[in-house]
Amino acid sequence: MSSLTGPLNVTSTFVTFFAVVGPPKVMLSFAHVARERTTLVARRVALLASAASALLGALCAWTAPYVTEFFHISAESLELAGGIIFFLYAVGLVLGVHVGADSPDEVDEMHPVVSGFRELLLPYVVSPLAVTAVLVESLNRNDWGWRSSVVASFVAVALIDAVCMVATTGLLRKVHTTTLEVCSRLLGLLLAAVGVELFLTGLDRAITDWSGATH
C-alpha cells in the first residue's frame, strides 16, 4: 500500500498533513482573527485551536478502523470520496474561491477567545480535509504502531501551525491578505495533485477487488 503522496512512510504522511492543514492554509483564516483581536488574545486562540486540532486528529487516527467498520465504509470508498473532496477544494483555492468558507464572525467583546476559536473551527480544528487525510493514512496499516506514527505526524503539523501563528501574530495584523492568497493558490496546486493521486489509488483498489470477486 501507499500513502496519499507516495510510499508508505512517515515523511509522506507528514507532507500530506502539511498540505491539507499546514500554515499556508490555516494562517489565511487566522489573519482575520489576528486583525480583530489583541495580540495576546489572538495567540491564545492559536494555541487553543492547535491543541484541539491535534487532539481531534489523534482521536480520528486511533479510532479509524472502528469508525469505518461502524459506518460500513471501505477504505476504497473513503479514498475515492477523499480524492474528489481534495480536488474540488484545490480548484477553489487556485481560483480564489474558498469552498465551504463562512463569512468571518463578529468579535464577541465578552468572549474574544471563544469567538476566535469558533472562527477557526471548520478550516482548522474540524477541517474535513484533515479528517479525511487522517482516516485514509491510518487505514494504510492495521497496527497501533503505524497509527501512532500518523498521530505524531499530525501533532507535529499542528505544533508548526501554532508556532507560526504565535510568531507572526503581530505581522498578520498588518500584512495584506494578497500575500496569503498567493500562498493559498500555490497550495491548491499541490492539493489538486494529492486529490488525483488519492482518487486513482482508491479506483485501482476498487477495480482490483471487483476483479477478484468476479473470478
Coordinates of C-alpha atoms in Angstrom, one line a residue:
M1 CA 0.0 0.0 0.0
S2 CA 1.0 3.6 -0.4
S3 CA 0.1 6.8 1.3
L4 CA -1.5 9.8 -0.3
T5 CA 1.7 11.3 -1.6
G6 CA 4.0 8.3 -2.2
P7 CA 5.5 5.3 -0.5
L8 CA 4.1 4.3 2.9
N9 CA 6.3 6.2 5.3
V10 CA 6.1 8.9 8.0
T11 CA 7.6 11.6 5.8
S12 CA 5.0 11.3 3.1
T13 CA 2.3 11.3 5.7
F14 CA 3.7 14.5 7.3
V15 CA 3.8 16.1 3.8
T16 CA 0.1 15.2 3.3
F17 CA -0.9 16.7 6.6
F18 CA 1.2 19.8 5.9
A19 CA -0.6 20.3 2.6
V20 CA -4.2 19.9 4.0
V21 CA -3.9 21.7 7.3
G22 CA -0.4 23.4 7.4
P23 CA 0.4 27.1 7.8
P24 CA -0.4 28.2 4.2
K25 CA -4.0 27.1 4.7
V26 CA -4.5 27.9 8.4
M27 CA -2.8 31.3 8.5
L28 CA -5.2 32.7 5.9
S29 CA -8.1 32.1 8.3
F30 CA -6.0 33.2 11.3
A31 CA -5.2 36.5 9.7
H32 CA -8.7 37.8 10.3
V33 CA -8.6 36.6 13.9
A34 CA -5.3 38.4 14.5
R35 CA -6.6 41.7 13.0
E36 CA -9.8 41.8 15.0
R37 CA -8.2 40.9 18.4
T38 CA -5.3 41.9 20.6
T39 CA -2.1 40.1 20.1
L40 CA -2.4 38.3 23.4
V41 CA -5.9 37.1 22.7
A42 CA -5.1 36.0 19.1
R43 CA -2.2 33.9 20.4
R44 CA -4.4 32.3 22.9
V45 CA -6.8 31.4 20.1
A46 CA -4.0 29.9 18.1
L47 CA -2.8 27.7 20.9
L48 CA -6.2 26.6 21.9
A49 CA -7.2 25.8 18.3
S50 CA -4.0 23.9 17.6
A51 CA -4.4 21.8 20.8
A52 CA -8.0 21.0 19.9
S53 CA -7.0 20.1 16.3
A54 CA -4.1 17.8 17.5
L55 CA -6.5 16.1 19.9
L56 CA -9.2 15.5 17.3
G57 CA -6.6 14.3 14.8
A58 CA -5.2 11.8 17.3
L59 CA -8.7 10.6 18.1
C60 CA -9.5 10.1 14.4
A61 CA -6.3 8.2 13.8
W62 CA -6.6 5.8 16.7
T63 CA -10.3 5.1 16.0
A64 CA -10.2 5.0 12.2
P65 CA -10.7 1.2 11.8
Y66 CA -13.6 1.2 14.3
V67 CA -15.3 4.3 12.8
T68 CA -15.2 2.9 9.2
E69 CA -16.4 -0.5 10.3
F70 CA -19.3 1.0 12.3
F71 CA -20.4 3.0 9.2
H72 CA -19.6 0.1 6.8
I73 CA -17.2 2.3 4.8
S74 CA -14.5 0.6 2.8
A75 CA -11.0 2.1 2.5
E76 CA -11.5 2.3 -1.3
S77 CA -14.8 4.4 -0.8
L78 CA -13.0 6.7 1.6
E79 CA -10.1 7.2 -0.9
L80 CA -12.5 7.9 -3.8
A81 CA -14.6 10.4 -1.8
G82 CA -11.5 12.0 -0.3
G83 CA -9.9 12.4 -3.7
I84 CA -12.9 14.2 -5.0
I85 CA -13.1 16.5 -1.9
F86 CA -9.4 17.3 -2.1
F87 CA -9.6 18.1 -5.9
L88 CA -12.7 20.3 -5.6
Y89 CA -11.3 22.2 -2.7
A90 CA -7.9 22.6 -4.5
V91 CA -9.7 24.0 -7.6
G92 CA -11.4 26.5 -5.3
L93 CA -8.1 27.6 -3.8
V94 CA -6.5 28.0 -7.3
L95 CA -9.4 30.1 -8.5
G96 CA -9.6 32.1 -5.2
V97 CA -12.9 30.6 -4.2
H98 CA -12.8 29.3 -0.6
V99 CA -15.2 26.4 -0.9
G100 CA -17.3 26.0 2.3
A101 CA -15.8 29.1 4.0
D102 CA -18.2 31.1 6.1
S103 CA -18.0 34.8 6.5
P104 CA -15.9 35.8 9.5
D105 CA -17.8 36.0 12.8
E106 CA -18.2 39.3 14.6
V107 CA -15.9 39.6 17.5
D108 CA -17.6 38.8 20.8
E109 CA -16.2 41.5 23.1
M110 CA -17.1 39.5 26.2
H111 CA -15.6 36.2 24.9
P112 CA -13.0 37.1 22.2
V113 CA -11.1 33.8 22.6
V114 CA -14.3 31.7 22.2
S115 CA -15.4 33.6 19.1
G116 CA -11.9 33.4 17.6
F117 CA -11.9 29.6 18.3
R118 CA -15.3 29.3 16.6
E119 CA -13.9 31.2 13.6
L120 CA -11.1 28.6 13.2
L121 CA -13.3 25.6 13.9
L122 CA -14.2 24.5 10.4
P123 CA -11.0 25.4 8.5
Y124 CA -8.6 24.1 11.2
V125 CA -10.0 22.3 14.2
V126 CA -12.5 20.0 12.4
S127 CA -11.2 20.5 8.9
P128 CA -12.9 18.0 6.5
L129 CA -9.7 17.7 4.5
A130 CA -7.6 17.0 7.6
V131 CA -10.1 14.4 9.0
T132 CA -10.2 12.6 5.6
A133 CA -6.4 12.6 5.3
V134 CA -6.0 11.2 8.9
L135 CA -8.6 8.4 8.3
V136 CA -7.1 7.4 5.0
E137 CA -3.5 7.4 6.3
S138 CA -4.5 5.5 9.4
L139 CA -6.1 2.7 7.4
N140 CA -3.0 2.1 5.3
R141 CA -1.8 -0.3 8.0
N142 CA -3.8 -2.2 10.6
D143 CA -1.5 -1.8 13.6
W144 CA -1.2 0.6 16.5
G145 CA 2.4 1.4 15.8
W146 CA 1.6 2.9 12.4
R147 CA -1.5 4.8 13.7
S148 CA 0.7 6.2 16.4
S149 CA 3.1 7.4 13.7
V150 CA 0.2 9.1 11.9
V151 CA -0.7 10.8 15.2
A152 CA 2.8 12.0 15.7
S153 CA 2.9 13.5 12.1
F154 CA -0.4 15.3 12.6
V155 CA 0.5 16.6 16.0
A156 CA 3.8 17.9 14.5
V157 CA 2.0 19.8 11.9
A158 CA -0.4 21.3 14.5
L159 CA 2.6 22.3 16.5
I160 CA 4.2 24.0 13.5
D161 CA 0.9 25.8 12.9
A162 CA 0.8 27.0 16.5
V163 CA 4.4 28.3 16.3
C164 CA 3.8 30.1 13.0
M165 CA 0.6 31.7 14.2
V166 CA 2.1 32.8 17.5
A167 CA 5.3 34.1 15.9
T168 CA 3.6 36.1 13.2
T169 CA 0.5 37.4 15.0
G170 CA 1.9 40.9 15.0
L171 CA 2.8 40.7 11.3
L172 CA -0.6 39.3 10.3
R173 CA -2.3 42.3 11.9
K174 CA -0.5 44.5 9.2
V175 CA 0.2 42.3 6.2
H176 CA -2.2 42.5 3.2
T177 CA -4.2 39.4 2.5
T178 CA -2.9 39.3 -1.1
T179 CA 0.3 37.6 0.2
L180 CA -1.6 34.9 1.9
E181 CA -3.9 34.4 -1.0
V182 CA -0.9 33.8 -3.3
C183 CA 0.4 31.1 -0.9
S184 CA -3.1 29.6 -0.7
R185 CA -3.3 29.3 -4.5
L186 CA 0.1 27.7 -4.8
L187 CA -1.0 25.2 -2.1
G188 CA -4.1 24.5 -4.3
L189 CA -1.8 23.0 -7.0
L190 CA -0.4 20.6 -4.5
L191 CA -3.8 19.6 -3.1
A192 CA -5.1 19.0 -6.6
A193 CA -2.3 16.5 -7.3
V194 CA -2.9 14.9 -3.9
G195 CA -6.6 14.6 -4.7
V196 CA -6.0 13.0 -8.1
E197 CA -3.4 10.5 -6.6
L198 CA -5.8 9.6 -3.8
F199 CA -8.7 9.1 -6.2
L200 CA -6.6 6.9 -8.6
T201 CA -5.4 4.8 -5.6
G202 CA -8.9 4.2 -4.5
L203 CA -10.1 3.4 -8.0
D204 CA -7.2 1.0 -8.5
R205 CA -8.1 -0.9 -5.3
A206 CA -11.8 -0.9 -6.1
I207 CA -11.1 -2.4 -9.6
T208 CA -8.7 -5.0 -8.2
D209 CA -11.2 -6.1 -5.5
W210 CA -14.0 -6.2 -8.1
S211 CA -11.9 -8.3 -10.5
G212 CA -11.0 -10.7 -7.7
A213 CA -14.7 -11.0 -6.7
T214 CA -15.7 -11.9 -10.3
H215 CA -13.2 -14.7 -10.6

